Amino acid sequence: MFFHRQELQFKATPDQPDAVYARKLQEVLGGQYGEITVAMQYMFQGWNMHIPGKYRDLVFGIGAEEFGHVEMLATMIAQLLEKSPLGITEEAVQSDPAVAAVVGGTDMQHAIVAGAGARPFDSMGNPWQGAYVTASGNLLADFTSNANAEMQGRVQVARLYHMTDDSGVRDMLAFLLARDTMHQNQWLAAAAELREQGAEELPVPSNFPLNKEHREVSYQYLNFSDGQRASEGPWASGPTPDGKGEFSYHEGPTTNAPMPPPTHPDARFYGTTELPNTMEKMAGATQDKLKKE
Amino acid sequence: MFFHRQELQFKATPDQPDAVYARKLQEVLGGQYGEITVAMQYMFQGWNMHIPGKYRDLVFGIGAEEFGHVEMLATMIAQLLEKSPLGITEEAVQSDPAVAAVVGGTDMQHAIVAGAGARPFDSMGNPWQGAYVTASGNLLADFTSNANAEMQGRVQVARLYHMTDDSGVRDMLAFLLARDTMHQNQWLAAAAELREQGAEELPVPSNFPLNKEHREVSYQYLNFSDGQRASEGPWASGPTPDGKGEFSYHEGPTTNAPMPPPTHPDARFYGTTELPNTMEKMAGATQDKLKKE
Amino acid sequence: MFFHRQELQFKATPDQPDAVYARKLQEVLGGQYGEITVAMQYMFQGWNMHIPGKYRDLVFGIGAEEFGHVEMLATMIAQLLEKSPLGITEEAVQSDPAVAAVVGGTDMQHAIVAGAGARPFDSMGNPWQGAYVTASGNLLADFTSNANAEMQGRVQVARLYHMTDDSGVRDMLAFLLARDTMHQNQWLAAAAELREQGAEELPVPSNFPLNKEHREVSYQYLNFSDGQRASEGPWASGPTPDGKGEFSYHEGPTTNAPMPPPTHPDARFYGTTELPNTMEKMAGATQDKLKKE
Amino acid sequence: MFFHRQELQFKATPDQPDAVYARKLQEVLGGQYGEITVAMQYMFQGWNMHIPGKYRDLVFGIGAEEFGHVEMLATMIAQLLEKSPLGITEEAVQSDPAVAAVVGGTDMQHAIVAGAGARPFDSMGNPWQGAYVTASGNLLADFTSNANAEMQGRVQVARLYHMTDDSGVRDMLAFLLARDTMHQNQWLAAAAELREQGAEELPVPSNFPLNKEHREVSYQYLNFSDGQRASEGPWASGPTPDGKGEFSYHEGPTTNAPMPPPTHPDARFYGTTELPNTMEKMAGATQDKLKKE
Amino acid sequence: MFFHRQELQFKATPDQPDAVYARKLQEVLGGQYGEITVAMQYMFQGWNMHIPGKYRDLVFGIGAEEFGHVEMLATMIAQLLEKSPLGITEEAVQSDPAVAAVVGGTDMQHAIVAGAGARPFDSMGNPWQGAYVTASGNLLADFTSNANAEMQGRVQVARLYHMTDDSGVRDMLAFLLARDTMHQNQWLAAAAELREQGAEELPVPSNFPLNKEHREVSYQYLNFSDGQRASEGPWASGPTPDGKGEFSYHEGPTTNAPMPPPTHPDARFYGTTELPNTMEKMAGATQDKLKKE
Amino acid sequence: MFFHRQELQFKATPDQPDAVYARKLQEVLGGQYGEITVAMQYMFQGWNMHIPGKYRDLVFGIGAEEFGHVEMLATMIAQLLEKSPLGITEEAVQSDPAVAAVVGGTDMQHAIVAGAGARPFDSMGNPWQGAYVTASGNLLADFTSNANAEMQGRVQVARLYHMTDDSGVRDMLAFLLARDTMHQNQWLAAAAELREQGAEELPVPSNFPLNKEHREVSYQYLNFSDGQRASEGPWASGPTPDGKGEFSYHEGPTTNAPMPPPTHPDARFYGTTELPNTMEKMAGATQDKLKKE
């Protein structure tokens, strides 16, 4: 169950309206790596988790905080839009290129659809979608996904920090940046613990019997491009992070197989098959089948 | 530039047809963590990269291999579909529940749209989409995204391994599993090197001046759920992975702020505002504005 | 801010596994009218609301409950999937059409992607999307949208009730049906109050000056199909619900206008324009422009 | 069957070009509540309707009109784009910020894809989608959906009215506003008649036996947020609109249940389960199963 | 304007219910090449057309017919669903694998969302979308798109013909196949006339001055794969269809250029740039900029 | 398998930055008819092809080239963005409407998400999707689709040519225009050969027995709009392109059928059926069924 409190975790009030910036903030509200994504992702990880205790408490404990971040951003966006020129006709607007530029750079649906309100969409107007969520049940994979989400999110917030000089907005972003710092550290600590305790190891999933994979290509760097400096990296020689092998470097594939011949499905799919002479035979076969129907 | 060779990296031929399994394989071809995703993701990371040399060679070198995995899967899918019952009417089919079950479990578009061919879609029929791709320009964030993609992908392939006992299919999956093992190791090695060399550190992005974030909440575990066992984890006390702080644990938020008052945008957005008495005044104002137009 | 409690609002445990039914339940979790939709919709209405007090408390108070319903459904789905045949190979499975039928009717991503877990998707595998949310700022419009959402939702839950005889599942649905009953009543009561108090009236938005619309067609039933029994309805004669007019019935349109002539945008858009003779002249003009470049 | 007449229902000609406004108009053509939505929605309701006569004539009669509104808007948009600067290079354009602002605010695909033509998309460039359509077969639910669609649509058109001072555009909008007034009234009249005649009652669907739902929570207002003013509304006390109960007000839930224990699906899904000691046992079990394969 | 007549263009009544087939028919109603696509496509081509007369009459004349085909299919689908087992529980159903197979193969939303009705979706449950529509304003391109749509559509209908032996369904499909035959012929005839009259020629768009393209590569077959039999085709030697050149065949590219060096955007985007030493300098520069803010 | 070479097929370097133009170029990279579409389309046609030899070599040979065009565009876009104002705050930016106009017209995700990099999206920010791909297995249909794609693509590139005067960009577009010229010619040549050799004929699919379609309507132009000039076209009289009939022209349909009566699915779908009196009877039936449960 969820309980809502009509307070924010941190102050979210801009100094002045800025409709274009409101649109930009939508990215970290409703984008691929926005707050709706992490809120939903952590909750679904909790609901799908196969293990009680600290890991489930962890995803629930943070997931609920992230819904509060959605709220902070939505509240901020509505305020940024409150007094902005959103395309409502005024004489001044028409003749002022600066105002025209602002209107041109806004999210049109902020005005037309939401009446100066926030939306569960990204900065280019794409609706948030469940396909952004990762919750596989494998915790090492999922915590790595979480670490990535917090990294991408913090990169985006850092960029947004430099796209405004509104001190109220920056203050809120400074708070979100700090929380992203926490969450990056937290997921990496949790992932490290999983590996230390042997709950999951590399390669993920670690329970899959390694002897069932083709071990001869498990640590080969195969270079399919013509730049060769990748041979200099720690992924091309030396021990592997999973502690189970040694990297080696190879130009191109070390295995190959001929392409299987083209398929010939039932003639009634009407794919083009052989050239005329053969066609006639096949068509004959088809006609026979068709006559039966 | 890309050059295509009409060979496969590994043999991809099933022992026998299986249209339901062909549908399942679509997940690792065209799903969120399928081969199209990693192929496109690594290539876009290369095109957006700000640094020449080994890292760019790395993403190009692997990205091209992944396009070859798309090809292996597409080829396998077409063969699995070649002789399968895909709903083409035969007397026998209609009265056989086993065949009906197979037809019911297939991807309908395999038959109707592709004529027993593969498609750039996932196992539930959603088209692959560019929104699955991550290429931020920040390599530590992106390599973490890559490690996650290879983990999720290997988990999915491992599951698929147990959903068939076709030795031809399993042979191909055993190859893909090994390559996923390589790629997991590789991205983690690359991420570690970035940190060791100081090219990127935690928190990502590491160049953003830490004094600009609200450092007092940068290492606080804030528990917004009522389970308290998260306090036992390495994310709740002790040094942080970024080496710059100490975790602390707190029940609920350590900061709070009142919600700002509701916004009152231009009356011509026709949002509902105050109750009747106030409404009249506002309506008056609106009428005045409207009369001007 | 949101706080999570590790309890459910109502018991959500099935008597036995049923993977096909788990897929069906995804509709009311992540579909157009599923619980994610109403949870998000009410919250965004709150964040965009221009009026403090009881209406905002109302949307916040119910919105948080709906997130709890998402949780109940996700929990139920995971349990329905726990012991179900999800395609994992067993000898017995292969030869049993009943099991094959079950596997064929499941959400393939439940097994491959989520490892027997719930997902923010609908019953046909479409991801939940922000475009399902309505929050316009106009409360009479939005409460009507809410009433509709609760009606559609209750219709779907009622249908689902008859698609299982699992008493545990039915018990949970019986709870959700009752809450939908409440919420239908509640939104209609709230909409009625808005009208009674004059905060919003018909037609919505009521502040838009009626004299600016073409009043002569404001109450005309215009019949564009050839069935004429619509003339018998209360929308074809008698007073209108907004109390401002009388319905009248008309066969076809009462107004018409010629289609404007085709447009002729800049020739450099390369749309096909006039037939050859004219083309030459236009092409000449184009050539002139192009030469300038 | 549909027959097309090369006339418009109302004049749709702008005074002057305005490419940014053309983009805005796309919202009411191809957006969530645009004319394509209502046209398709009413027609699908007709095709799915279980009852002949006046209701089916009603949805067919209006649905066909709405396709004509799509046409009016598409025609208007093409004219607004006809002579607009759409990014075609001219010296003047480059140095004039006002023109640059206009170009920046346009729908890029109007120029690049449609060559100054209209598109089945909304104002932010999202394609119209079938998921906007509601046609459940339950007429009280569907007519409420229709009333909502006409309300949201009229709110959007009213906003658009103030975003231009082009008298030709406003004239067309004044017509559409009037038709929206009609359609709001019509659907509410139809919904009221359904209830009066007992064809459908509250709660929808009214045929579902009420004794099968948990009646004890059917009229409880449960407050999951901390604002308490919702207790003052007509949804918190007094008789319910369905005439079958009395509202009551409660802080938080009146029922609760423990979360069920985490699920433990087949180990071959490779979700992370218990901590190491337990893991070993489970892994053993898994190994046993795997050996069998 | 559109007028609807409550008749069908052809009889659309099945002999017996078949819910799985109903799902399959959704493909040609609401899929990429379904009837909604062609109906919308021809109408948008009409609204965007720059030329009055026979071509506009043509797209309007056929577009309206296609809406009638949507209606035939929707009507058929509702009837196929009317008496089908759609998952409503009956004792018999549960134990009968044949019925379970049917239910598993249905569109779940047909039952849960539409109550045994048709939907604007394809056979895998994807909503129809405006992105399927092509209307560029260039008639030779668009008529080629139309010919393709009618070909793909007829291929799909032909496949569907063999997936049922219901004589009522086949009768309707036999009608649609004939109309697709007409429309293929028609668009090819129209495209040929455009070329004969010189309204559009090859290459499309024909008004773009050919001397502005790099003519030296305009007729070169460049082989980027290692199969060489493409050299045997009429696209590898001989005169070109546009009558303006001669095909030639080449292994691989005939031109090449070095990749430009990686970009170095503003440091405040926090992309990873140079290795540590350089990083320090850049970070210094960033710090300077940041201090200013 | 695919091999990547770190060279471009043609020089792709702009003279100067232009972020708005970078956004426009996204259309031909990741739009409906962008380079990703043709690259994927030709490859999937190859993987699904039922015939070895020159046709398969053809699609593979060109498909790989198209991936190289994706690379050229991505490289160009990154360079156009490198030094552009992307919304990073500088004093100058705020007061300069020209810069504001540029920022307003950019793809917001170029800056926030990709850090001045390219993305697999179109010019309005929609992700590229697998639903753009056509690969039916029928070569005449698919080559017609390919011809259309190259035509639409060349129209778009030609439009883009006039939206910039950057000589570096124009040089690259001049190359792409030439390649589109080649590919249009090539697909038309290949389609013509298929017909000449009888591998496929009109109507597509040519193997479907014509006597199974309703031949009486196979060549009728049926006019469903009221403009009559379509009667003047070569599609309204004379021999048909398939050489198997004569066109004829008709006002409206030549066949018709009554709409079938409304469906009455199981009462437990809770669709609204008959009016009250009948309702009672049906409700009775429903109650009976419900009591059994």
mmCIF file with all atom_site columns, N, CA, C and O in Angstrom, chain E residues 267-290:
data_model
loop_
_atom_site.group_PDB
_atom_site.id
_atom_site.type_symbol
_atom_site.label_atom_id
_atom_site.label_alt_id
_atom_site.label_comp_id
_atom_site.label_asym_id
_atom_site.label_entity_id
_atom_site.label_seq_id
_atom_site.pdbx_PDB_ins_code
_atom_site.Cartn_x
_atom_site.Cartn_y
_atom_site.Cartn_z
_atom_site.occupancy
_atom_site.B_iso_or_equiv
_atom_site.pdbx_formal_charge
_atom_site.auth_seq_id
_atom_site.auth_comp_id
_atom_site.auth_asym_id
_atom_site.auth_atom_id
_atom_site.pdbx_PDB_model_num
ATOM 1  N N  . ALA E 1 267 ? 32.038 20.910 -22.685 1.00 0.00 ? 267 ALA E N  1
ATOM 2  C CA . ALA E 1 267 ? 32.388 19.975 -21.606 1.00 0.00 ? 267 ALA E CA 1
ATOM 3  C C  . ALA E 1 267 ? 31.231 19.762 -20.641 1.00 0.00 ? 267 ALA E C  1
ATOM 4  O O  . ALA E 1 267 ? 31.187 18.753 -19.934 1.00 0.00 ? 267 ALA E O  1
ATOM 5  N N  . ARG E 1 268 ? 30.310 20.717 -20.626 1.00 0.00 ? 268 ARG E N  1
ATOM 6  C CA . ARG E 1 268 ? 29.189 20.573 -19.685 1.00 0.00 ? 268 ARG E CA 1
ATOM 7  C C  . ARG E 1 268 ? 28.136 19.558 -20.132 1.00 0.00 ? 268 ARG E C  1
ATOM 8  O O  . ARG E 1 268 ? 27.114 19.400 -19.491 1.00 0.00 ? 268 ARG E O  1
ATOM 9  N N  . PHE E 1 269 ? 28.381 18.901 -21.248 1.00 0.00 ? 269 PHE E N  1
ATOM 10 C CA . PHE E 1 269 ? 27.539 17.740 -21.577 1.00 0.00 ? 269 PHE E CA 1
ATOM 11 C C  . PHE E 1 269 ? 28.072 16.483 -20.908 1.00 0.00 ? 269 PHE E C  1
ATOM 12 O O  . PHE E 1 269 ? 27.443 15.440 -20.941 1.00 0.00 ? 269 PHE E O  1
ATOM 13 N N  . TYR E 1 270 ? 29.273 16.577 -20.342 1.00 0.00 ? 270 TYR E N  1
ATOM 14 C CA . TYR E 1 270 ? 29.832 15.489 -19.538 1.00 0.00 ? 270 TYR E CA 1
ATOM 15 C C  . TYR E 1 270 ? 29.996 14.190 -20.296 1.00 0.00 ? 270 TYR E C  1
ATOM 16 O O  . TYR E 1 270 ? 29.853 13.110 -19.723 1.00 0.00 ? 270 TYR E O  1
ATOM 17 N N  . GLY E 1 271 ? 30.231 14.283 -21.596 1.00 0.00 ? 271 GLY E N  1
ATOM 18 C CA . GLY E 1 271 ? 30.659 13.091 -22.313 1.00 0.00 ? 271 GLY E CA 1
ATOM 19 C C  . GLY E 1 271 ? 32.107 12.806 -21.938 1.00 0.00 ? 271 GLY E C  1
ATOM 20 O O  . GLY E 1 271 ? 32.859 13.707 -21.573 1.00 0.00 ? 271 GLY E O  1
ATOM 21 N N  . THR E 1 272 ? 32.482 11.548 -22.041 1.00 0.00 ? 272 THR E N  1
ATOM 22 C CA . THR E 1 272 ? 33.865 11.187 -21.759 1.00 0.00 ? 272 THR E CA 1
ATOM 23 C C  . THR E 1 272 ? 34.720 11.594 -22.941 1.00 0.00 ? 272 THR E C  1
ATOM 24 O O  . THR E 1 272 ? 34.408 11.275 -24.091 1.00 0.00 ? 272 THR E O  1
ATOM 25 N N  . THR E 1 273 ? 35.810 12.314 -22.644 1.00 0.00 ? 273 THR E N  1
ATOM 26 C CA . THR E 1 273 ? 36.621 12.792 -23.760 1.00 0.00 ? 273 THR E CA 1
ATOM 27 C C  . THR E 1 273 ? 37.991 12.144 -23.736 1.00 0.00 ? 273 THR E C  1
ATOM 28 O O  . THR E 1 273 ? 38.108 10.958 -23.989 1.00 0.00 ? 273 THR E O  1
ATOM 29 N N  . GLU E 1 274 ? 38.976 12.889 -23.397 1.00 0.00 ? 274 GLU E N  1
ATOM 30 C CA . GLU E 1 274 ? 40.324 12.333 -23.520 1.00 0.00 ? 274 GLU E CA 1
ATOM 31 C C  . GLU E 1 274 ? 40.710 11.563 -22.268 1.00 0.00 ? 274 GLU E C  1
ATOM 32 O O  . GLU E 1 274 ? 40.044 11.610 -21.244 1.00 0.00 ? 274 GLU E O  1
ATOM 33 N N  . LEU E 1 275 ? 41.850 10.924 -22.355 1.00 0.00 ? 275 LEU E N  1
ATOM 34 C CA . LEU E 1 275 ? 42.332 10.176 -21.199 1.00 0.00 ? 275 LEU E CA 1
ATOM 35 C C  . LEU E 1 275 ? 42.905 11.144 -20.165 1.00 0.00 ? 275 LEU E C  1
ATOM 36 O O  . LEU E 1 275 ? 43.072 12.329 -20.423 1.00 0.00 ? 275 LEU E O  1
ATOM 37 N N  . PRO E 1 276 ? 43.180 10.637 -18.948 1.00 0.00 ? 276 PRO E N  1
ATOM 38 C CA . PRO E 1 276 ? 43.430 11.463 -17.777 1.00 0.00 ? 276 PRO E CA 1
ATOM 39 C C  . PRO E 1 276 ? 44.204 12.753 -17.994 1.00 0.00 ? 276 PRO E C  1
ATOM 40 O O  . PRO E 1 276 ? 43.715 13.818 -17.633 1.00 0.00 ? 276 PRO E O  1
ATOM 41 N N  . ASN E 1 277 ? 45.362 12.687 -18.572 1.00 0.00 ? 277 ASN E N  1
ATOM 42 C CA . ASN E 1 277 ? 46.142 13.920 -18.646 1.00 0.00 ? 277 ASN E CA 1
ATOM 43 C C  . ASN E 1 277 ? 45.375 15.034 -19.338 1.00 0.00 ? 277 ASN E C  1
ATOM 44 O O  . ASN E 1 277 ? 45.273 16.140 -18.844 1.00 0.00 ? 277 ASN E O  1
ATOM 45 N N  . THR E 1 278 ? 44.860 14.674 -20.479 1.00 0.00 ? 278 THR E N  1
ATOM 46 C CA . THR E 1 278 ? 44.084 15.665 -21.201 1.00 0.00 ? 278 THR E CA 1
ATOM 47 C C  . THR E 1 278 ? 42.856 16.057 -20.384 1.00 0.00 ? 278 THR E C  1
ATOM 48 O O  . THR E 1 278 ? 42.440 17.203 -20.375 1.00 0.00 ? 278 THR E O  1
ATOM 49 N N  . MET E 1 279 ? 42.290 15.061 -19.762 1.00 0.00 ? 279 MET E N  1
ATOM 50 C CA . MET E 1 279 ? 41.086 15.303 -18.964 1.00 0.00 ? 279 MET E CA 1
ATOM 51 C C  . MET E 1 279 ? 41.301 16.435 -17.984 1.00 0.00 ? 279 MET E C  1
ATOM 52 O O  . MET E 1 279 ? 40.455 17.297 -17.814 1.00 0.00 ? 279 MET E O  1
ATOM 53 N N  . GLU E 1 280 ? 42.460 16.413 -17.352 1.00 0.00 ? 280 GLU E N  1
ATOM 54 C CA . GLU E 1 280 ? 42.698 17.436 -16.343 1.00 0.00 ? 280 GLU E CA 1
ATOM 55 C C  . GLU E 1 280 ? 42.607 18.822 -16.931 1.00 0.00 ? 280 GLU E C  1
ATOM 56 O O  . GLU E 1 280 ? 41.985 19.713 -16.385 1.00 0.00 ? 280 GLU E O  1
ATOM 57 N N  . LYS E 1 281 ? 43.215 18.955 -18.073 1.00 0.00 ? 281 LYS E N  1
ATOM 58 C CA . LYS E 1 281 ? 43.152 20.271 -18.709 1.00 0.00 ? 281 LYS E CA 1
ATOM 59 C C  . LYS E 1 281 ? 41.712 20.650 -19.016 1.00 0.00 ? 281 LYS E C  1
ATOM 60 O O  . LYS E 1 281 ? 41.260 21.744 -18.726 1.00 0.00 ? 281 LYS E O  1
ATOM 61 N N  . MET E 1 282 ? 40.996 19.696 -19.586 1.00 0.00 ? 282 MET E N  1
ATOM 62 C CA . MET E 1 282 ? 39.613 20.008 -19.938 1.00 0.00 ? 282 MET E CA 1
ATOM 63 C C  . MET E 1 282 ? 38.806 20.294 -18.698 1.00 0.00 ? 282 MET E C  1
ATOM 64 O O  . MET E 1 282 ? 37.983 21.194 -18.665 1.00 0.00 ? 282 MET E O  1
ATOM 65 N N  . ALA E 1 283 ? 39.025 19.477 -17.680 1.00 0.00 ? 283 ALA E N  1
ATOM 66 C CA . ALA E 1 283 ? 38.283 19.691 -16.443 1.00 0.00 ? 283 ALA E CA 1
ATOM 67 C C  . ALA E 1 283 ? 38.588 21.080 -15.926 1.00 0.00 ? 283 ALA E C  1
ATOM 68 O O  . ALA E 1 283 ? 37.707 21.794 -15.444 1.00 0.00 ? 283 ALA E O  1
ATOM 69 N N  . GLY E 1 284 ? 39.873 21.489 -16.064 1.00 0.00 ? 284 GLY E N  1
ATOM 70 C CA . GLY E 1 284 ? 40.225 22.840 -15.657 1.00 0.00 ? 284 GLY E CA 1
ATOM 71 C C  . GLY E 1 284 ? 39.378 23.859 -16.397 1.00 0.00 ? 284 GLY E C  1
ATOM 72 O O  . GLY E 1 284 ? 38.770 24.739 -15.787 1.00 0.00 ? 284 GLY E O  1
ATOM 73 N N  . ALA E 1 285 ? 39.287 23.689 -17.672 1.00 0.00 ? 285 ALA E N  1
ATOM 74 C CA . ALA E 1 285 ? 38.484 24.623 -18.458 1.00 0.00 ? 285 ALA E CA 1
ATOM 75 C C  . ALA E 1 285 ? 37.032 24.600 -17.994 1.00 0.00 ? 285 ALA E C  1
ATOM 76 O O  . ALA E 1 285 ? 36.377 25.632 -17.866 1.00 0.00 ? 285 ALA E O  1
ATOM 77 N N  . THR E 1 286 ? 36.548 23.372 -17.729 1.00 0.00 ? 286 THR E N  1
ATOM 78 C CA . THR E 1 286 ? 35.171 23.277 -17.270 1.00 0.00 ? 286 THR E CA 1
ATOM 79 C C  . THR E 1 286 ? 35.008 24.000 -15.945 1.00 0.00 ? 286 THR E C  1
ATOM 80 O O  . THR E 1 286 ? 34.063 24.759 -15.740 1.00 0.00 ? 286 THR E O  1
ATOM 81 N N  . GLN E 1 287 ? 35.972 23.765 -15.059 1.00 0.00 ? 287 GLN E N  1
ATOM 82 C CA . GLN E 1 287 ? 35.876 24.415 -13.750 1.00 0.00 ? 287 GLN E CA 1
ATOM 83 C C  . GLN E 1 287 ? 35.825 25.929 -13.916 1.00 0.00 ? 287 GLN E C  1
ATOM 84 O O  . GLN E 1 287 ? 35.075 26.623 -13.239 1.00 0.00 ? 287 GLN E O  1
ATOM 85 N N  . ASP E 1 288 ? 36.621 26.427 -14.841 1.00 0.00 ? 288 ASP E N  1
ATOM 86 C CA . ASP E 1 288 ? 36.592 27.860 -15.054 1.00 0.00 ? 288 ASP E CA 1
ATOM 87 C C  . ASP E 1 288 ? 35.203 28.315 -15.464 1.00 0.00 ? 288 ASP E C  1
ATOM 88 O O  . ASP E 1 288 ? 34.654 29.265 -14.906 1.00 0.00 ? 288 ASP E O  1
ATOM 89 N N  . LYS E 1 289 ? 34.662 27.621 -16.414 1.00 0.00 ? 289 LYS E N  1
ATOM 90 C CA . LYS E 1 289 ? 33.308 27.998 -16.854 1.00 0.00 ? 289 LYS E CA 1
ATOM 91 C C  . LYS E 1 289 ? 32.317 27.873 -15.720 1.00 0.00 ? 289 LYS E C  1
ATOM 92 O O  . LYS E 1 289 ? 31.451 28.705 -15.509 1.00 0.00 ? 289 LYS E O  1
ATOM 93 N N  . LEU E 1 290 ? 32.460 26.781 -14.985 1.00 0.00 ? 290 LEU E N  1
ATOM 94 C CA . LEU E 1 290 ? 31.487 26.535 -13.923 1.00 0.00 ? 290 LEU E CA 1
ATOM 95 C C  . LEU E 1 290 ? 31.591 27.584 -12.828 1.00 0.00 ? 290 LEU E C  1
ATOM 96 O O  . LEU E 1 290 ? 30.587 27.974 -12.246 1.00 0.00 ? 290 LEU E O  1
#
